[in-house]
mmCIF file of C-alpha atoms in Angstrom:
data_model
loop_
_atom_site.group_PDB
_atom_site.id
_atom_site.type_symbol
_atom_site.label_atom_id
_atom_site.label_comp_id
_atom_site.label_asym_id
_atom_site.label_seq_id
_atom_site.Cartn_x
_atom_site.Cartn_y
_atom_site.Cartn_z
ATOM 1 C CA UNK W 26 -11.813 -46.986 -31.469
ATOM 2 C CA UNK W 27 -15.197 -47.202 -30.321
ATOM 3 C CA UNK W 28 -17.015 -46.029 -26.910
ATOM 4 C CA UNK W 29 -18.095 -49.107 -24.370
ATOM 5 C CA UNK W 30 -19.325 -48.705 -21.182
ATOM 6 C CA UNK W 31 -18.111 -50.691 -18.338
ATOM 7 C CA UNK W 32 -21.185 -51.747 -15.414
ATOM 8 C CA UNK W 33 -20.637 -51.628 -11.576
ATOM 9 C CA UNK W 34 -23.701 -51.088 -9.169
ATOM 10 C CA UNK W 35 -23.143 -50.458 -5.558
ATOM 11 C CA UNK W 36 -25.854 -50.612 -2.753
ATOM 12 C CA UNK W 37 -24.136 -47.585 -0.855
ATOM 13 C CA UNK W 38 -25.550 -44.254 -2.621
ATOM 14 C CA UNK W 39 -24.875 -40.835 -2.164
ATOM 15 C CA UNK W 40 -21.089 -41.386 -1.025
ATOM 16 C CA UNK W 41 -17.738 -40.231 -2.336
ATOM 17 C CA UNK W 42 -17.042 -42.007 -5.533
ATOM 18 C CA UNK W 43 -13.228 -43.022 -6.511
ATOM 19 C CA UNK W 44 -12.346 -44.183 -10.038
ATOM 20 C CA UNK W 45 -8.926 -45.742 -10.486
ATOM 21 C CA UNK W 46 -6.860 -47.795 -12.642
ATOM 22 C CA UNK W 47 -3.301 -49.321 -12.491
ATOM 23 C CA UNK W 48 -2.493 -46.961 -15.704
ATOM 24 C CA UNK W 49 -3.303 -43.493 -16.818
ATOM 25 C CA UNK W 50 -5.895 -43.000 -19.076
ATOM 26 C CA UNK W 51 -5.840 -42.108 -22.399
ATOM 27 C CA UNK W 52 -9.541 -40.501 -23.907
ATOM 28 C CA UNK W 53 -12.301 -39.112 -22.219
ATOM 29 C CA UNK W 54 -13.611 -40.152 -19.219
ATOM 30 C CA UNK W 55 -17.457 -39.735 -18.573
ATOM 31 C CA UNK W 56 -19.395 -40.917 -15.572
ATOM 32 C CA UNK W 57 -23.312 -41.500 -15.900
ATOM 33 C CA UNK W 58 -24.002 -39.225 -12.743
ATOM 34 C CA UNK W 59 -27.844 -39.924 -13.659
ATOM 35 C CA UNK W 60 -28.133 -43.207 -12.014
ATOM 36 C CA UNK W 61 -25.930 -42.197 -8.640
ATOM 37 C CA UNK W 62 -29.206 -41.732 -6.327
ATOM 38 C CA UNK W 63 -30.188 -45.628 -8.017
ATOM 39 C CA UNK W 64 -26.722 -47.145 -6.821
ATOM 40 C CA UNK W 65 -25.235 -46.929 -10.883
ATOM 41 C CA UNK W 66 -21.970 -46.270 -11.193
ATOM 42 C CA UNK W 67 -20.959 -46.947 -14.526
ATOM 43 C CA UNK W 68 -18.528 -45.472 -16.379
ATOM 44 C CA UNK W 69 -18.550 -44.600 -20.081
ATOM 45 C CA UNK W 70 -14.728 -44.528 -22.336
ATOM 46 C CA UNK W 71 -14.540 -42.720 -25.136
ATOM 47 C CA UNK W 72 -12.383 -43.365 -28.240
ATOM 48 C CA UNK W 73 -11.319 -46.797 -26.999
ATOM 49 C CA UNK W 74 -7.887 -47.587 -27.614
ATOM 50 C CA UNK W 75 -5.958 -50.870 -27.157
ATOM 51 C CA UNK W 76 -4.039 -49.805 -24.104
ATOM 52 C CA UNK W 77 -6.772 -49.215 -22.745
ATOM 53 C CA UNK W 78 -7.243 -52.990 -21.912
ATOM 54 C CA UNK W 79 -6.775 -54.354 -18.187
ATOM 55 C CA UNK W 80 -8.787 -54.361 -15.037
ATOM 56 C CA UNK W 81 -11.320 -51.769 -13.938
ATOM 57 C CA UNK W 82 -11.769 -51.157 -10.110
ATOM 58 C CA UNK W 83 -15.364 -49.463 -8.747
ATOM 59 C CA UNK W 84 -14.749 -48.252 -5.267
ATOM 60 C CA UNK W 85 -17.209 -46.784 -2.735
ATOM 61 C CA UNK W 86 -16.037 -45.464 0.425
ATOM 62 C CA UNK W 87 -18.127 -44.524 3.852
ATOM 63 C CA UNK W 88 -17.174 -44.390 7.030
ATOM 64 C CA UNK W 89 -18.177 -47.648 8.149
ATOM 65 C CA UNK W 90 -17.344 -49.972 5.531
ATOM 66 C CA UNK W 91 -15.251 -50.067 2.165
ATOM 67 C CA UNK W 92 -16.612 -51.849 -1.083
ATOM 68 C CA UNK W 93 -15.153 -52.576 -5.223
ATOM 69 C CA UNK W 94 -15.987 -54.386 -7.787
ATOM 70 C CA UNK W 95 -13.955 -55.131 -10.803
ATOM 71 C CA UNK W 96 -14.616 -55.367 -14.337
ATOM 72 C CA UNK W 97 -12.144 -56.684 -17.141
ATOM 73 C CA UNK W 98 -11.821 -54.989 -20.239
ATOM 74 C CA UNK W 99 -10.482 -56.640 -23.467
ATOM 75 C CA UNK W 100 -9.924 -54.513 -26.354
ATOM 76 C CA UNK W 101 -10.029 -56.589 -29.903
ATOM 77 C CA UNK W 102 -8.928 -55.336 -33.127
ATOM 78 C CA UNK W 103 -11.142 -55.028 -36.131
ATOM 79 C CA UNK W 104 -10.189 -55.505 -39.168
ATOM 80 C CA UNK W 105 -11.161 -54.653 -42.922
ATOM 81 C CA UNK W 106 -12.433 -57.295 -45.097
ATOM 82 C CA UNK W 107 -12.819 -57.036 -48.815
ATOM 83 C CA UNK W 108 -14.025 -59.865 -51.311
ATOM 84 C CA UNK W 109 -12.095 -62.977 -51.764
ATOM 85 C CA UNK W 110 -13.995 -63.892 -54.890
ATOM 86 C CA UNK W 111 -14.452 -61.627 -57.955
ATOM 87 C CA UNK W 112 -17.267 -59.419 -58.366
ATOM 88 C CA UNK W 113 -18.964 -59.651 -62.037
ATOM 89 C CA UNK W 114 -21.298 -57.117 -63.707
ATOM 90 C CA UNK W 115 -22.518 -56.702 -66.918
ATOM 91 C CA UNK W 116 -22.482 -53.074 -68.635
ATOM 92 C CA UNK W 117 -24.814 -50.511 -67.766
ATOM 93 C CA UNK W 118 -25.606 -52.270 -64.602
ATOM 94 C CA UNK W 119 -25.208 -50.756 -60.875
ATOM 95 C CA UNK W 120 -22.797 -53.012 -58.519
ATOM 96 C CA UNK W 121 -22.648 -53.159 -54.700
ATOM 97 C CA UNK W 122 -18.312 -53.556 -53.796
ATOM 98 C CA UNK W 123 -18.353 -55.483 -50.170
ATOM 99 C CA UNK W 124 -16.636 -54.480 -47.596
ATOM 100 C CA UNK W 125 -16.502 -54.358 -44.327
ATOM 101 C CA UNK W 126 -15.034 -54.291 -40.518
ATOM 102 C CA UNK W 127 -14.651 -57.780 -38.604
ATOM 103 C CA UNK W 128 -15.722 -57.367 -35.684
ATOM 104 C CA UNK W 129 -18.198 -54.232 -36.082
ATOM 105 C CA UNK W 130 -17.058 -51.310 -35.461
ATOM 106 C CA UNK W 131 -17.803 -47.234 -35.940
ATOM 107 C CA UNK W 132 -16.693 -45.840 -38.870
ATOM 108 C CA UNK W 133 -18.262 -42.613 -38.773
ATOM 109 C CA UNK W 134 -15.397 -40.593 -37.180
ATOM 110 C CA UNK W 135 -12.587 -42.739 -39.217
ATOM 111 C CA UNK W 136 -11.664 -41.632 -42.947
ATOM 112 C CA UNK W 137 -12.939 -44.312 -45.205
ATOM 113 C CA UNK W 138 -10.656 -44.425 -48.643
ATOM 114 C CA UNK W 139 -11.703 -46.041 -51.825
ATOM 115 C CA UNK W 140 -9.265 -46.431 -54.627
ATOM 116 C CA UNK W 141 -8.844 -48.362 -58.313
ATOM 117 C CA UNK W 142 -5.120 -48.833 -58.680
ATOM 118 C CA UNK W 143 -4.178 -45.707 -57.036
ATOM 119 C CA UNK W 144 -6.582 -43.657 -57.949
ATOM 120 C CA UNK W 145 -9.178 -42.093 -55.630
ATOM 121 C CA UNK W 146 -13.046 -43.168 -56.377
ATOM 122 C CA UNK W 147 -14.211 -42.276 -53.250
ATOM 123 C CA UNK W 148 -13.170 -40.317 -50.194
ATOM 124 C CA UNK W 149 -15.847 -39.899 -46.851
ATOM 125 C CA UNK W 150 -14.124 -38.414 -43.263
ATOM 126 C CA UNK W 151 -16.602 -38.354 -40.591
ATOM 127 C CA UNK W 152 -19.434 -39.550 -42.101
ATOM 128 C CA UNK W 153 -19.279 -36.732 -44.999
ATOM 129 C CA UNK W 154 -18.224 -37.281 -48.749
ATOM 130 C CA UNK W 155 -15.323 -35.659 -49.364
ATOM 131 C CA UNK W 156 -14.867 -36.053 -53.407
ATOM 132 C CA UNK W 157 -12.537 -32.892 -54.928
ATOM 133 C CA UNK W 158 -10.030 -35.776 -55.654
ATOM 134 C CA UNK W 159 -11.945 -38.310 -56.947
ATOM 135 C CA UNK W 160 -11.113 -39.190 -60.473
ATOM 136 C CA UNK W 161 -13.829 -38.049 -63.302
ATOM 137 C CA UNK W 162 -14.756 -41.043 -64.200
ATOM 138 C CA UNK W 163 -16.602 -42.282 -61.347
ATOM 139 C CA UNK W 164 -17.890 -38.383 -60.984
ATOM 140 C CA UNK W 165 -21.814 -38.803 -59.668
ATOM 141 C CA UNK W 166 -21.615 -42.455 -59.720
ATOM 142 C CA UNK W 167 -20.019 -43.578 -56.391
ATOM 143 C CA UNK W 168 -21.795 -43.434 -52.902
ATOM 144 C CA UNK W 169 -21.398 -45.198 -49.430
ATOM 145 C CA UNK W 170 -23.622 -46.129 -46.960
ATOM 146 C CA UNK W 171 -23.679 -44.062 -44.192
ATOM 147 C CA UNK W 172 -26.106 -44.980 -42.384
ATOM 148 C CA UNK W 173 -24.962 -48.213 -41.982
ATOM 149 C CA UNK W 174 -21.076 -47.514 -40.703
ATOM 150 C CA UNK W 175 -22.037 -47.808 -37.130
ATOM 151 C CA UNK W 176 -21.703 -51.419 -38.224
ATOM 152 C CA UNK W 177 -18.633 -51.494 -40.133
ATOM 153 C CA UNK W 178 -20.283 -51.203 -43.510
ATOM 154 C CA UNK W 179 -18.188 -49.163 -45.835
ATOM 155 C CA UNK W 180 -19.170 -50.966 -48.907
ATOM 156 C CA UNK W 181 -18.868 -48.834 -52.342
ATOM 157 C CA UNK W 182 -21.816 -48.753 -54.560
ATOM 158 C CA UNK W 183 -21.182 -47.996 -58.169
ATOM 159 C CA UNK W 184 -24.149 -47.064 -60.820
ATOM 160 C CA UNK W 185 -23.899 -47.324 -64.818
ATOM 161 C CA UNK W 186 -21.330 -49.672 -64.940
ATOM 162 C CA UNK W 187 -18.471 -49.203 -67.677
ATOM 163 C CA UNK W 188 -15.871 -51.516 -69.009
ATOM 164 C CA UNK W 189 -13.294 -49.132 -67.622
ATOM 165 C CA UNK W 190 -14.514 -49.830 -64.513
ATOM 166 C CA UNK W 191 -12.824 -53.543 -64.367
ATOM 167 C CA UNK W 192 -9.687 -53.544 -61.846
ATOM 168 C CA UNK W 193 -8.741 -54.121 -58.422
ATOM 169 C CA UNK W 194 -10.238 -51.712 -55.654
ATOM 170 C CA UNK W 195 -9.294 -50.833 -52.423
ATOM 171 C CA UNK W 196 -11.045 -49.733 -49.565
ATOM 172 C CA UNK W 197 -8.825 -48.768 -46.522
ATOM 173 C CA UNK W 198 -9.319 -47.331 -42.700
ATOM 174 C CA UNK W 199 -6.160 -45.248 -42.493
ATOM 175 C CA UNK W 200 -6.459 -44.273 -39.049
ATOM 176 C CA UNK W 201 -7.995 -47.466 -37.654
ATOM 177 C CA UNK W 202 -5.941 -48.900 -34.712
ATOM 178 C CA UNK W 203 -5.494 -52.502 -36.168
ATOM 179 C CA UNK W 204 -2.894 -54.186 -38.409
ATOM 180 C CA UNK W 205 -5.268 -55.250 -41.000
ATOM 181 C CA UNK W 206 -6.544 -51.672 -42.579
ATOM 182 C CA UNK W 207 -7.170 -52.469 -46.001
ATOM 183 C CA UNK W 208 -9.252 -54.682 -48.031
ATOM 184 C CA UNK W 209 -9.145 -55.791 -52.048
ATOM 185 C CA UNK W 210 -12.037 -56.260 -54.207
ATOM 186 C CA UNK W 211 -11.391 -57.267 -58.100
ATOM 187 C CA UNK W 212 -14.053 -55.900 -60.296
ATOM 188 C CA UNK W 213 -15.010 -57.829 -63.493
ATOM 189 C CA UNK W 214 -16.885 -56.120 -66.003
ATOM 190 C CA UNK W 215 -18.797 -58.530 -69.319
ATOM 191 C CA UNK W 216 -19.716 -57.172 -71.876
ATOM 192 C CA UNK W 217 -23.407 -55.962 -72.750
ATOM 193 C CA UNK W 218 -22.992 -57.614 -76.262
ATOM 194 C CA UNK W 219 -21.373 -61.081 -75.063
ATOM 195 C CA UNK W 220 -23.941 -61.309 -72.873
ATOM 196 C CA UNK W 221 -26.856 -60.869 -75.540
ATOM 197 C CA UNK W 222 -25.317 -63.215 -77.750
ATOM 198 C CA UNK W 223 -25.368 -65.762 -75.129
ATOM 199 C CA UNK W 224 -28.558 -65.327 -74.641
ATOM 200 C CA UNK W 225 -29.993 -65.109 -78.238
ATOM 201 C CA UNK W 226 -27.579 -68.661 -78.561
ATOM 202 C CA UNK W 227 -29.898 -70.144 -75.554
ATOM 203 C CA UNK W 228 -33.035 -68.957 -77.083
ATOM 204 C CA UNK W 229 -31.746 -70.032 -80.372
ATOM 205 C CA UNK W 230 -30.957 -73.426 -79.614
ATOM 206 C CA UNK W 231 -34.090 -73.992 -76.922
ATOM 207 C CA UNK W 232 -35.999 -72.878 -79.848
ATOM 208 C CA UNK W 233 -34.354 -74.872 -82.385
ATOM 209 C CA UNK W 234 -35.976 -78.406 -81.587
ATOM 210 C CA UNK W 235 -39.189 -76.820 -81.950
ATOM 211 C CA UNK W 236 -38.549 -74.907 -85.358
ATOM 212 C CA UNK W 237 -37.410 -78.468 -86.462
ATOM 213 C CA UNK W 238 -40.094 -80.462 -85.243
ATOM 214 C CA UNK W 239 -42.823 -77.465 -87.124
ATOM 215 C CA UNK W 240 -40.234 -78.075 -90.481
ATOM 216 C CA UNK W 241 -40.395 -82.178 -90.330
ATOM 217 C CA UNK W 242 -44.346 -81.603 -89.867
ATOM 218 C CA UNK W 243 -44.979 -79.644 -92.699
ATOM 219 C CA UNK W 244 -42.520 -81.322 -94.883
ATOM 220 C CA UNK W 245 -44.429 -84.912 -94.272
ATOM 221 C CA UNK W 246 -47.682 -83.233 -94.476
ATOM 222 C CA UNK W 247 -46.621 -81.526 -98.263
ATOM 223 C CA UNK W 248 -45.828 -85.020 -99.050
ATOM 224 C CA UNK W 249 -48.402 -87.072 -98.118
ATOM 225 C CA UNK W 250 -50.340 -84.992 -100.245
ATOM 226 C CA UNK W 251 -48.207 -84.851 -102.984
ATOM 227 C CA UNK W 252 -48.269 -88.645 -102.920
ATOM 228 C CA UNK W 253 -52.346 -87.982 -102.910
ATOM 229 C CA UNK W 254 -52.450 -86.132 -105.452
ATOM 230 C CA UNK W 255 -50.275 -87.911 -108.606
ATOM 231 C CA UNK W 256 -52.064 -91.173 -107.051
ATOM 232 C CA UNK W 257 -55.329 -89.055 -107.206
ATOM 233 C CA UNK W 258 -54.071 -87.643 -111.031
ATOM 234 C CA UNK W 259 -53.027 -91.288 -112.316
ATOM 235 C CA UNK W 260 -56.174 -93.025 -111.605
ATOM 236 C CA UNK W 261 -57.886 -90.018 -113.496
ATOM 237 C CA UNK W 262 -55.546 -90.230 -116.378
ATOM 238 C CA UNK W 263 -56.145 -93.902 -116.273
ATOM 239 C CA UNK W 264 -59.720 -93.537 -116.248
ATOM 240 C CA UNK W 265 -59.694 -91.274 -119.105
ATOM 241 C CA UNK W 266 -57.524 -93.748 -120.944
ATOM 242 C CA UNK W 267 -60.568 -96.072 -120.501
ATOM 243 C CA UNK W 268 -63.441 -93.473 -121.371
ATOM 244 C CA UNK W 269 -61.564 -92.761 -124.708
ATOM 245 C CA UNK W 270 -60.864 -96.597 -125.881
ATOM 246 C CA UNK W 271 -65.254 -97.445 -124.710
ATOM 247 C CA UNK W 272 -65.736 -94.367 -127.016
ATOM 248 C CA UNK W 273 -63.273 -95.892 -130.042
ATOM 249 C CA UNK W 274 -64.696 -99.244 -129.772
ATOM 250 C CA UNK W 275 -68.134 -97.818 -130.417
ATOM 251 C CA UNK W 276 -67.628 -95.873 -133.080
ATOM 252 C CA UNK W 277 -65.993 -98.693 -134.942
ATOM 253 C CA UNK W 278 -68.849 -101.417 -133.902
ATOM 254 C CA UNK W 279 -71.450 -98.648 -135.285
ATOM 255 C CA UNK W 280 -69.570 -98.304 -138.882
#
């Protein structure tokens, strides 16, 4: 588990100090022997575990007087949280897998385990990648982020994004003191080309109103002056008709 530090400040300084609890301990127990001459007597616990909870007595002794203070320590259980709803990305893409550790805790000692249906995709023990077993095809494209497991963050980040990718992952704290060490994420991969055809289909139909609206233009437009033009072409004709029967009736009226 983690490493908390319990507070207790006494006004008496520079006397014998006694630390005691009901129970043994079990981790390392530090004092913070810097802040004696300032009254501070807290005490630091290393690699918290749950029996560790219960009540913490400070004690100073002189010869004139005797004074404690208590402090109550509850020790939770975090636990690992995948994705309750699917992750999608399309083909070629990177994709973040979410997971982490409700409440926070520090990872970076723990072994963090990633796997696809039993096989390994990613492997880090104390804050170092650790990848001999990792399957080839997520070779150079897996990574966690390190920097961010003093917060519980062990999510899995995965570039290039294949359709083999698609399945069920699981990332998993096998040493972490709680009941609830694993969690699931289900990876969906779609398709580079469904994708594009969706969106050529959107662009295609937004598109289409206007393509039709150009088509119904033109088309009136060709016949309005089509209309024009054999209106235009039959009142010439007609006025030829005319021309030629002035002409005929001259030429007979001459004779």
């Amino acid at each position: 588990m983690d490493t908390i530090m319990t507070l207790c400040t006494c006004i008496e300084t520079e006397k014998t100090i006694l630390l005691s609890r009901r129970s043994p301990l079990k981790g390392e127990l530090l004092s913070f022997v810097r802040g004696l001459t300032k009254g501070n007597l807290s005490l630091k616990l290393s690699t918290v575990a749950l029996s560790d909870a219960g009540r913490y007595r400070c004690s100073i002794h002189t010869d004139k007087l005797q004074k404690s203070c208590y402090v109550n320590l509850t020790v939770g259980e975090s636990k690992v949280i995948g994705s309750h709803d699917p992750v999608t990305v399309r083909v070629g893409y990177d994709v973040i897998l979410p997971c982490h550790l409700e409440p926070p805790f520090d990872v970076r000692t723990l072994t963090v385990k990633w796997t696809r249906n039993k096989t390994v995709v990613h492997v880090s023990r104390h804050g170092k990648d650790y990848l001999n077993d990792q399957d080839e095809n997520f070779r150079n494209r897996t990574s966690l982020f390190h920097e961010e497991m003093t917060n519980g963050n062990i999510s899995l980040k995965l570039t290039k994004v294949t359709e083999l990718d698609a399945g069920s992952y699981t990332c998993n704290v096998p040493c972490l003191q709680s009941q609830v060490r694993r969690g699931f994420i289900n990876l969906t991969i779609e398709p580079a080309d469904q994708t594009e055809t969706k969106q050529k289909k959107k662009s295609g139909d937004a598109g289409g109103g206007t393509d039709f609206s150009t088509g119904a233009i033109i088309g009136i437009v060709f016949s309005v002056i089509t209309v024009t033009a054999i209106v235009a072409l039959a009142v010439l004709m007609n006025c030829i008709k005319s021309s030629k029967s002035i002409i005929f009736s001259l030429s007979i009226f001459s004779i």
